[in-house]
Coordinates of C-alpha atoms and ligand atoms in Angstrom, one line a residue:
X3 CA -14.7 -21.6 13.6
X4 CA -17.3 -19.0 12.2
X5 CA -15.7 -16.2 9.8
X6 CA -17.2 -13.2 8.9
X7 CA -15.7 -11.1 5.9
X8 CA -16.5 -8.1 5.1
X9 CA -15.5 -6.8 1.0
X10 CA -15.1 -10.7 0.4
X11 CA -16.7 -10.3 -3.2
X12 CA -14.2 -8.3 -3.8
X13 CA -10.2 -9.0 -5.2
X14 CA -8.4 -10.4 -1.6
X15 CA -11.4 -10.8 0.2
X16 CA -12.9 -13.3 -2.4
X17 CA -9.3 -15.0 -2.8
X18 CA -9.2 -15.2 1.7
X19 CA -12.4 -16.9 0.8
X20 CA -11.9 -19.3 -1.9
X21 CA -8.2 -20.4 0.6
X22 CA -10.2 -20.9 3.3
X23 CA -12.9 -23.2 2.0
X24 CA -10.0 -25.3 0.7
X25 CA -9.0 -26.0 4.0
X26 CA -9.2 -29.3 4.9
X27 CA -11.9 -30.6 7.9
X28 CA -12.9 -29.2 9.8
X29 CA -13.4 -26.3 7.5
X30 CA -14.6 -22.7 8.5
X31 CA -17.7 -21.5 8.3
X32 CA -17.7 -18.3 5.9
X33 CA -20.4 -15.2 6.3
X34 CA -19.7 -12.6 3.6
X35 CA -21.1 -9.2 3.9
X36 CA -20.4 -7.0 1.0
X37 CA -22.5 -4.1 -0.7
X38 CA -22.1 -5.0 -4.1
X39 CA -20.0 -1.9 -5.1
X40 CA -18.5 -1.3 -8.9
X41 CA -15.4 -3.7 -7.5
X42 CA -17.4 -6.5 -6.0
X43 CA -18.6 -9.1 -8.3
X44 CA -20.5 -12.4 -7.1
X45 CA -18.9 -14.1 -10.3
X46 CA -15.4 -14.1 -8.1
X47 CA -16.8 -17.0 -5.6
X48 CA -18.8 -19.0 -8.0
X49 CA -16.8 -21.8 -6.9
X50 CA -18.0 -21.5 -3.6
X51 CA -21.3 -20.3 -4.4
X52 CA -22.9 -24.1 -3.0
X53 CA -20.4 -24.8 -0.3
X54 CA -23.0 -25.4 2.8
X55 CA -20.2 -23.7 4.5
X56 CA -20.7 -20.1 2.8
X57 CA -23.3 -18.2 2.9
X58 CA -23.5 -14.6 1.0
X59 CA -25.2 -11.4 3.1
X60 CA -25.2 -8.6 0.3
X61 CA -25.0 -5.2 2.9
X62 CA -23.3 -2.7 3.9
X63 CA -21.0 -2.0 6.5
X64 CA -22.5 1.4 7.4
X65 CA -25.6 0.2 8.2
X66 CA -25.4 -0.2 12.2
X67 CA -28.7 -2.3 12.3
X68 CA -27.7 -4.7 9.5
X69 CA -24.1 -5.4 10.8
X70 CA -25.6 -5.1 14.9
X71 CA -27.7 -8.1 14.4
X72 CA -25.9 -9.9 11.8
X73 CA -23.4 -10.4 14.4
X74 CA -25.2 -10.5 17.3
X75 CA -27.3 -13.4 15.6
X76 CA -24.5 -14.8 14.3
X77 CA -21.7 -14.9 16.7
X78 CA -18.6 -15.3 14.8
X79 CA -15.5 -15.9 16.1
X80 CA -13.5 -13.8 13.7
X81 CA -14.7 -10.7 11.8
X82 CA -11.7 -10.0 8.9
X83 CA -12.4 -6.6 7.2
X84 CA -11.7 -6.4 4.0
X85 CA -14.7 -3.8 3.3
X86 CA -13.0 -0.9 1.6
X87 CA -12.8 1.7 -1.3
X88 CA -9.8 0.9 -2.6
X89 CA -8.3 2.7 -5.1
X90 CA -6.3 5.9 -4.8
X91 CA -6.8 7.2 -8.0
X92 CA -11.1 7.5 -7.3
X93 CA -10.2 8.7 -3.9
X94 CA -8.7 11.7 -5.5
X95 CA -11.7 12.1 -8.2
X96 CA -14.1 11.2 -5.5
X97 CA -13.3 11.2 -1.9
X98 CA -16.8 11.3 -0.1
X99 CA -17.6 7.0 -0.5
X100 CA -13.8 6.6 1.0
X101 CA -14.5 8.2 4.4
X102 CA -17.6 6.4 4.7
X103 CA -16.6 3.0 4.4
X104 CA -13.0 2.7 5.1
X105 CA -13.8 4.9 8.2
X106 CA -17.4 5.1 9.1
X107 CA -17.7 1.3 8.1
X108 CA -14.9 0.5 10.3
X109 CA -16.5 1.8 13.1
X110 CA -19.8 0.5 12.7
X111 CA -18.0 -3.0 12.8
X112 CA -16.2 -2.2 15.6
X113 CA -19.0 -0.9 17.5
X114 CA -20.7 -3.8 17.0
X115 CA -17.9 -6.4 17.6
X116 CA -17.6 -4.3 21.1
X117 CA -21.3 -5.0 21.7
X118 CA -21.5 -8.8 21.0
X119 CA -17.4 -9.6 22.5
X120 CA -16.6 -10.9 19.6
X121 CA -12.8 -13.0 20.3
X122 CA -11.2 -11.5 17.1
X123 CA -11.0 -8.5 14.9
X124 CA -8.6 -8.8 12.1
X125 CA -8.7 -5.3 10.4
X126 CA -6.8 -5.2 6.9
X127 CA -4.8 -2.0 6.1
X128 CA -2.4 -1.2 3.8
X129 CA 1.5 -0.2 3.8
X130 CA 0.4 3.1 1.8
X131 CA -0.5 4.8 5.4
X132 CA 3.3 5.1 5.8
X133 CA 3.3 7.0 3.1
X134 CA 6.2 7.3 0.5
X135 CA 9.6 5.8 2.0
X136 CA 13.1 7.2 1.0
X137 CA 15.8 4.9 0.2
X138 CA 17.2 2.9 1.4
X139 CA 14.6 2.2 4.5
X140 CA 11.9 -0.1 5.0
X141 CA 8.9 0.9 6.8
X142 CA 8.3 -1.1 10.3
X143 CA 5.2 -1.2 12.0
X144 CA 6.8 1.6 14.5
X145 CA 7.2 3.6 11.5
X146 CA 5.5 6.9 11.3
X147 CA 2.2 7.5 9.7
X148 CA 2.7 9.9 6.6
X149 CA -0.7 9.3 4.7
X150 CA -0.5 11.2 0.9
X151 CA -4.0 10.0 -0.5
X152 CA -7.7 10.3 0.6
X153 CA -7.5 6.8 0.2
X154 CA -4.4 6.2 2.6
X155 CA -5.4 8.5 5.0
X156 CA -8.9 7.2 5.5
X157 CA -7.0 3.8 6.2
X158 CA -4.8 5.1 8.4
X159 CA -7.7 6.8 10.3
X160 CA -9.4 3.5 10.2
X161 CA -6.4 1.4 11.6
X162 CA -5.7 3.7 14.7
X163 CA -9.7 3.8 15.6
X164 CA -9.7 0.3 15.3
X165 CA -6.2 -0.1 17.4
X166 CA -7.6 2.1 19.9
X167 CA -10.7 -0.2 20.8
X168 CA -7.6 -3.0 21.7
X169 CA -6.2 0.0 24.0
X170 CA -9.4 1.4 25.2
X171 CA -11.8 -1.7 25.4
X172 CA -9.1 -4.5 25.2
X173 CA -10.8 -5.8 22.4
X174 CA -8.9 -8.3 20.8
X175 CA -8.1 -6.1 17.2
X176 CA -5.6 -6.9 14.9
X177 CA -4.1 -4.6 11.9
X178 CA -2.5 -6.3 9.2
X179 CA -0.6 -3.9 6.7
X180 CA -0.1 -5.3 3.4
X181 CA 2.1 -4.3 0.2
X182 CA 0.4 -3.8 -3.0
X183 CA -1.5 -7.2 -3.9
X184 CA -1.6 -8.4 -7.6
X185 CA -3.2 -11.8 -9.2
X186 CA -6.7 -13.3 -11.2
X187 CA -10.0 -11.6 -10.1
X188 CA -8.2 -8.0 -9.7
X189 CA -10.3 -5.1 -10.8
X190 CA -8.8 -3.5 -13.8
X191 CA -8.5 -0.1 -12.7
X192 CA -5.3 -1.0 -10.4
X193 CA -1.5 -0.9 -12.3
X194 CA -1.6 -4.7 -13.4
X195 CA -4.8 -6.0 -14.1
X196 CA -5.5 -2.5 -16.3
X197 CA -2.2 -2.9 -18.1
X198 CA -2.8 -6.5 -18.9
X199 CA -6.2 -5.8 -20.2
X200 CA -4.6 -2.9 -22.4
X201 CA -2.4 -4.9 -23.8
X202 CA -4.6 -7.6 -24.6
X203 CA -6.8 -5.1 -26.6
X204 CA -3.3 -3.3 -28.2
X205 CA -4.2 0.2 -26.1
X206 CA -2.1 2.4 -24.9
X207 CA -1.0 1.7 -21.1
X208 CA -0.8 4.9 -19.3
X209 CA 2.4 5.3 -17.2
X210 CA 2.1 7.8 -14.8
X211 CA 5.0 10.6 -14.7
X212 CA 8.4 9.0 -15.5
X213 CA 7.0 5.6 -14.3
X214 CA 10.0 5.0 -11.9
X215 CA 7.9 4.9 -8.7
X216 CA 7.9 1.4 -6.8
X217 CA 6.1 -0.8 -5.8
X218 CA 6.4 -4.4 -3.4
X219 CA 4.6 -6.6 -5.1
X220 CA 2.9 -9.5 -3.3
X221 CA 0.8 -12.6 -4.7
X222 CA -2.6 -12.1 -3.6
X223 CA -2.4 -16.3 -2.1
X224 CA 0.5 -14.8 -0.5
X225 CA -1.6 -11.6 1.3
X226 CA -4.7 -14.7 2.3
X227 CA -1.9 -17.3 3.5
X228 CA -0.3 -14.3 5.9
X229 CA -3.8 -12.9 7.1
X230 CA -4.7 -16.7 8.3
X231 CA -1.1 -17.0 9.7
X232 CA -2.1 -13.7 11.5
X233 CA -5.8 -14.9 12.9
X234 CA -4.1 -18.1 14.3
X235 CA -1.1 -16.8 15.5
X236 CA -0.8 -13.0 15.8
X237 CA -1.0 -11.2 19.2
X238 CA -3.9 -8.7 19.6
X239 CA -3.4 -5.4 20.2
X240 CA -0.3 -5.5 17.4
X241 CA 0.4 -4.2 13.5
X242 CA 1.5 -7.1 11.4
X243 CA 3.4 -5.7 7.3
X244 CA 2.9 -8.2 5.1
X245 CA 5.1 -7.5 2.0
X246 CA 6.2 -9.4 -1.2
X247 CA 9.6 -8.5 -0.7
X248 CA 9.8 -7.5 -4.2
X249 CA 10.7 -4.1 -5.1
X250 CA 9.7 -2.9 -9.0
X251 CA 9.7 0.4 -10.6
X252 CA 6.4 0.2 -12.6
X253 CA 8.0 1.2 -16.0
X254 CA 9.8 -2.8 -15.0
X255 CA 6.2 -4.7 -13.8
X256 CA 4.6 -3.2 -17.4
X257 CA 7.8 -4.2 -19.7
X258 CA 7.8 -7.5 -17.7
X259 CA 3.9 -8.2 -18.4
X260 CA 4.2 -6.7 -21.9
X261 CA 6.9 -9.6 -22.8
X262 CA 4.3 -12.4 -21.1
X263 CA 1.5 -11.3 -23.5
X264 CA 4.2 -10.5 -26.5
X265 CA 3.2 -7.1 -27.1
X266 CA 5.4 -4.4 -28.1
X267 CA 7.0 -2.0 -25.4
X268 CA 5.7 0.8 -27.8
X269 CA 2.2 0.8 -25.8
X270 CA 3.4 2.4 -23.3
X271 CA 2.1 6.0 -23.2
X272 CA 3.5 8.7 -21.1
X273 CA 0.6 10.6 -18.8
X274 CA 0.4 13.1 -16.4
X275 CA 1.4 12.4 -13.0
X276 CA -1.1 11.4 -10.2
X277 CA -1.1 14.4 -7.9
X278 CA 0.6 13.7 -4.7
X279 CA 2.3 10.3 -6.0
X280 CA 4.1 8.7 -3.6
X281 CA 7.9 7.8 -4.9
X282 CA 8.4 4.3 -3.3
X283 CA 6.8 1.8 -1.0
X284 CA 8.4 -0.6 1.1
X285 CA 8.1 -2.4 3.9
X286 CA 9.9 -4.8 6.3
X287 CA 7.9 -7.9 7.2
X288 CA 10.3 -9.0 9.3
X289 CA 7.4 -9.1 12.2
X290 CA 4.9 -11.4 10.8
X291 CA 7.7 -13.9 9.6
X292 CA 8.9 -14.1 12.9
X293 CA 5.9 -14.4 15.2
X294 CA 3.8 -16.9 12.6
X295 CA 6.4 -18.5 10.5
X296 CA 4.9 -16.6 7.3
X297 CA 6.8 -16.1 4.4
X298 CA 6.0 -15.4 0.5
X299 CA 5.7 -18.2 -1.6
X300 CA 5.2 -17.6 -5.1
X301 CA 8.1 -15.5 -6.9
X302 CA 7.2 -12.5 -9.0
X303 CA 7.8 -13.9 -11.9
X304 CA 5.5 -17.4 -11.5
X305 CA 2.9 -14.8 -9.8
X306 CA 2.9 -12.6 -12.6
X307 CA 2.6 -15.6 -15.3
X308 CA -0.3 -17.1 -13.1
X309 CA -2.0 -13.7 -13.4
X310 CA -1.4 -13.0 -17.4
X311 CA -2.7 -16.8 -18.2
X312 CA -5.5 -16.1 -15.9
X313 CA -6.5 -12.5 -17.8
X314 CA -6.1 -14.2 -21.0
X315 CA -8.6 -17.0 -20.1
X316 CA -11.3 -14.8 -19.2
X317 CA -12.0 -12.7 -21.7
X318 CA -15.9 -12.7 -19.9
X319 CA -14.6 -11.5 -16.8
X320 CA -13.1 -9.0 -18.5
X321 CA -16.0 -8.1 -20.5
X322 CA -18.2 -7.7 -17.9
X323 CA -16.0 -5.5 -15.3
X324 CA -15.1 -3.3 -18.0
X325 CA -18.7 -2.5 -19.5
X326 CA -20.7 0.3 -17.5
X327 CA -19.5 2.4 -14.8
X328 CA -15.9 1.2 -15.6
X329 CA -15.8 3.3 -18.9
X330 CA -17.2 6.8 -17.1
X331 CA -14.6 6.0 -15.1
X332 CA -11.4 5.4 -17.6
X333 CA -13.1 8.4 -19.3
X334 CA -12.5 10.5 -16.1
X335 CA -9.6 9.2 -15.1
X336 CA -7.8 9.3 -18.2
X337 CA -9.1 11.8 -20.7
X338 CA -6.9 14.8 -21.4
X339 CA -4.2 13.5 -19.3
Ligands
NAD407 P1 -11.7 -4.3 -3.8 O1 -11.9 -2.9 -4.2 O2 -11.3 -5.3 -4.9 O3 -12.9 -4.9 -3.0 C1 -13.6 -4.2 -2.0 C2 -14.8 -4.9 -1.7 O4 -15.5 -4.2 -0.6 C3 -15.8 -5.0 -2.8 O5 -16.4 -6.3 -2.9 C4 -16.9 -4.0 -2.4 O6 -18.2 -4.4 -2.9 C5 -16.9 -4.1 -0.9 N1 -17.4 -2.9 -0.3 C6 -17.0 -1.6 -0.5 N2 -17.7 -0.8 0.3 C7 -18.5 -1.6 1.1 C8 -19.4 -1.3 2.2 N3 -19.7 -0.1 2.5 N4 -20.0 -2.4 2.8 C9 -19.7 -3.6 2.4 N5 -18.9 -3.9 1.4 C10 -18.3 -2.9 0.8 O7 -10.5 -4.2 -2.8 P2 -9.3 -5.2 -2.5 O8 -8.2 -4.8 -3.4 O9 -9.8 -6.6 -2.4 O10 -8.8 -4.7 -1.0 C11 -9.4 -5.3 0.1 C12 -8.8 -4.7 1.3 O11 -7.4 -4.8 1.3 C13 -9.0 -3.2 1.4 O12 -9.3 -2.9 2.8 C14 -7.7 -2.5 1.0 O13 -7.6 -1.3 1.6 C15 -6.7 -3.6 1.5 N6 -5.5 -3.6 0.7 C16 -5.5 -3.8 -0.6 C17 -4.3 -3.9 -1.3 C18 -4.3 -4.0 -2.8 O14 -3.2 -4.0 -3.4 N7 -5.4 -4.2 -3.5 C19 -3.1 -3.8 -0.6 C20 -3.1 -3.7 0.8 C21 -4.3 -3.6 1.4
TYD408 P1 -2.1 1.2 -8.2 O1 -2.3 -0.1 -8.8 O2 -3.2 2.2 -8.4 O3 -1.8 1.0 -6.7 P2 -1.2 2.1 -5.6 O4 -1.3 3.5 -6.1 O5 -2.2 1.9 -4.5 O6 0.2 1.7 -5.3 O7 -0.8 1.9 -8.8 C1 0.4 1.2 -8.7 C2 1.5 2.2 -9.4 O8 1.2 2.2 -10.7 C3 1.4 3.6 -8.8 O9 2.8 4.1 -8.8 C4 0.6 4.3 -9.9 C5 1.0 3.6 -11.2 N1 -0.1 3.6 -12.2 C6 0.3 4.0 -13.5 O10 1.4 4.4 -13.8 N2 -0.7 4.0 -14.5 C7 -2.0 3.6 -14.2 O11 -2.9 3.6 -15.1 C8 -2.3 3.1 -12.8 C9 -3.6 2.6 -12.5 C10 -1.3 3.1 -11.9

């Protein structure tokens, strides 16, 4: 079995990685193209770096020649893509590098997958393309799109090209849909990982408006585990929601992560809303459980303990993801708030 991953330097990508090496014999062989953006970071698969069944491609999904031959030489019998921008908040600073990847770099992937047959396209998505959900329903995979973000609509864009080639070209495309994903190796510009590294430091953590939006939260091993469920047992042509099944205001994920690193609650610091915030996520995974035998595995509250003990023993990571780019960033982002 030949992988190729696209974004797998990045947070899930390089966790899919790092599960799927473990596997036992006969193990995958793992092509990751990635272009090296602010959030990828080689440093995430140093323990695959020597695996004679990985090899590293640093590219980018836009470039049509690149990704033609790549898998034209290649032949891989999966392609996941993980290639994304993938924050909300830079897709409203910044919108321009959203469209290019999530929906650009989708189709030069999909173009290309068209051209060389390849058996299986696993495209990952996100349950923020159904938008913000009222209480007390749960977003199926019938559910209508109501994107709020340049970020969510350039995945949902992405996700309908991409089901489109299954309908048009019956090429065999799959579209995961996942909750939001927290655990080690997750760039700190995303609600935990930032607030953890605030705290560690004693800053203030921002909360955005009256902080009671929420969240599903799902262990990234849980996100991997599902998306190889889904590659050896999903249907092409279908939408899979993958979701933690665990619903938290974010006022109650930053108290709860406050208590692990035993700082006081006082940190927290009021902002100014994120325009067009949605109110509540959540999702019904019902689908995926079902038609792979799928389910979370690690509880909110080991997940979250595995993440703070992982922050806290890598002040280096830290260091290094936070110097450059990452404090123009903060600075726009934050400032005057
Ligand atoms: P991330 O920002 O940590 O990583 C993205 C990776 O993609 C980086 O390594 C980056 O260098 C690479 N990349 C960006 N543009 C590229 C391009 N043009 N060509 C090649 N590589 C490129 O993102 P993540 O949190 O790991 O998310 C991965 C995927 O999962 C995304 O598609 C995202 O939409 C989706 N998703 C994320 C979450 C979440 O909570 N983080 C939840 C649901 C779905
Ligand atoms: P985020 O991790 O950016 O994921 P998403 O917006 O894709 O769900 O944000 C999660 C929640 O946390 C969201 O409701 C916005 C909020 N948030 C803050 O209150 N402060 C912050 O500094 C960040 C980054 C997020």
């Amino acid at each position: 079995m030949k992988f190729l991953v696209t974004g797998g330097a990045g947070f899930i990508g390089s966790a899919f990685i790092r599960l799927v090496l473990s596997d036992p014999p006969p193990k995958p062989y793992v092509l990751n193209l990635d272009k090296l953006t602010y959030a990828g970071n080689l440093e995430n698969l140093a323990s695959v770096a020597g695996d004679p069944c990985y090899r590293f491609i640093h590219g980018d999904i836009c470039d049509g020649a690149l990704v033609n031959a790549l898998i034209g030489d290649e032949k891989p019998d999966v392609i996941v893509n993980f290639a994304a921008e993938s924050h909300v908040d830079r897709s409203i600073l910044s919108p321009a590098p959203v469209f290019e990847t999530n929906l650009r770099g989708t189709f030069t992937l999909l173009e290309a997958a068209r051209a060389h047959q390849t058996p299986r396209f696993v495209h990952i998505s996100t349950d923020e393309v159904y938008g913000s959900i009222e209480l007390p329903y749960q977003a199926n995979e019938d559910f209508p799109l109501r994107p709020a973000s340049p970020y969510s609509a350039s995945k949902a864009a992405s996700d309908l090209l991409a089901l489109s080639y299954f309908i048009t070209y019956r090429m065999p495309v799959i579209v995961t849909r996942a909750s939001n994903n927290y655990g080690p190796y997750q760039f700190p510009e995303k609600l935990i990982p930032l607030m953890i590294s605030n705290a560690l430091e004693s800053k203030p953590l921002p909360i955005y408006g009256d902080g009671m939006h929420i969240r599903d939260w799902l262990y990234v091993d849980d996100h991997c585990r599902a998306i190889r469920a889904v590659i050896e047992r999903g249907r092409p042509g279908e939408i899979y929601n993958i979701g933690g099944n665990r619903a938290l205001t974010n006022i109650e994920v930053v108290r709860r992560l406050l208590q692990a690193v035993g700082k006081p609650e006082s940190l927290m610091k009021p902002v100014a809303d994120r325009p067009g915030h949605d109110r509540r996520y959540a999702l019904s995974s019902e689908k995926v459980m079902r038609e792979t035998g799928w389910h979370p595995q690690v509880s909110f509250e080991e997940g979250l303990k595995r993440t703070v003990d992982w922050y806290q023993s890598n002040p280096a990571w830290i260091a290094r993801v936070k110097s450059g780019e990452y404090q123009s960033y903060y600075q726009q982002n934050y400032a005057g708030r």
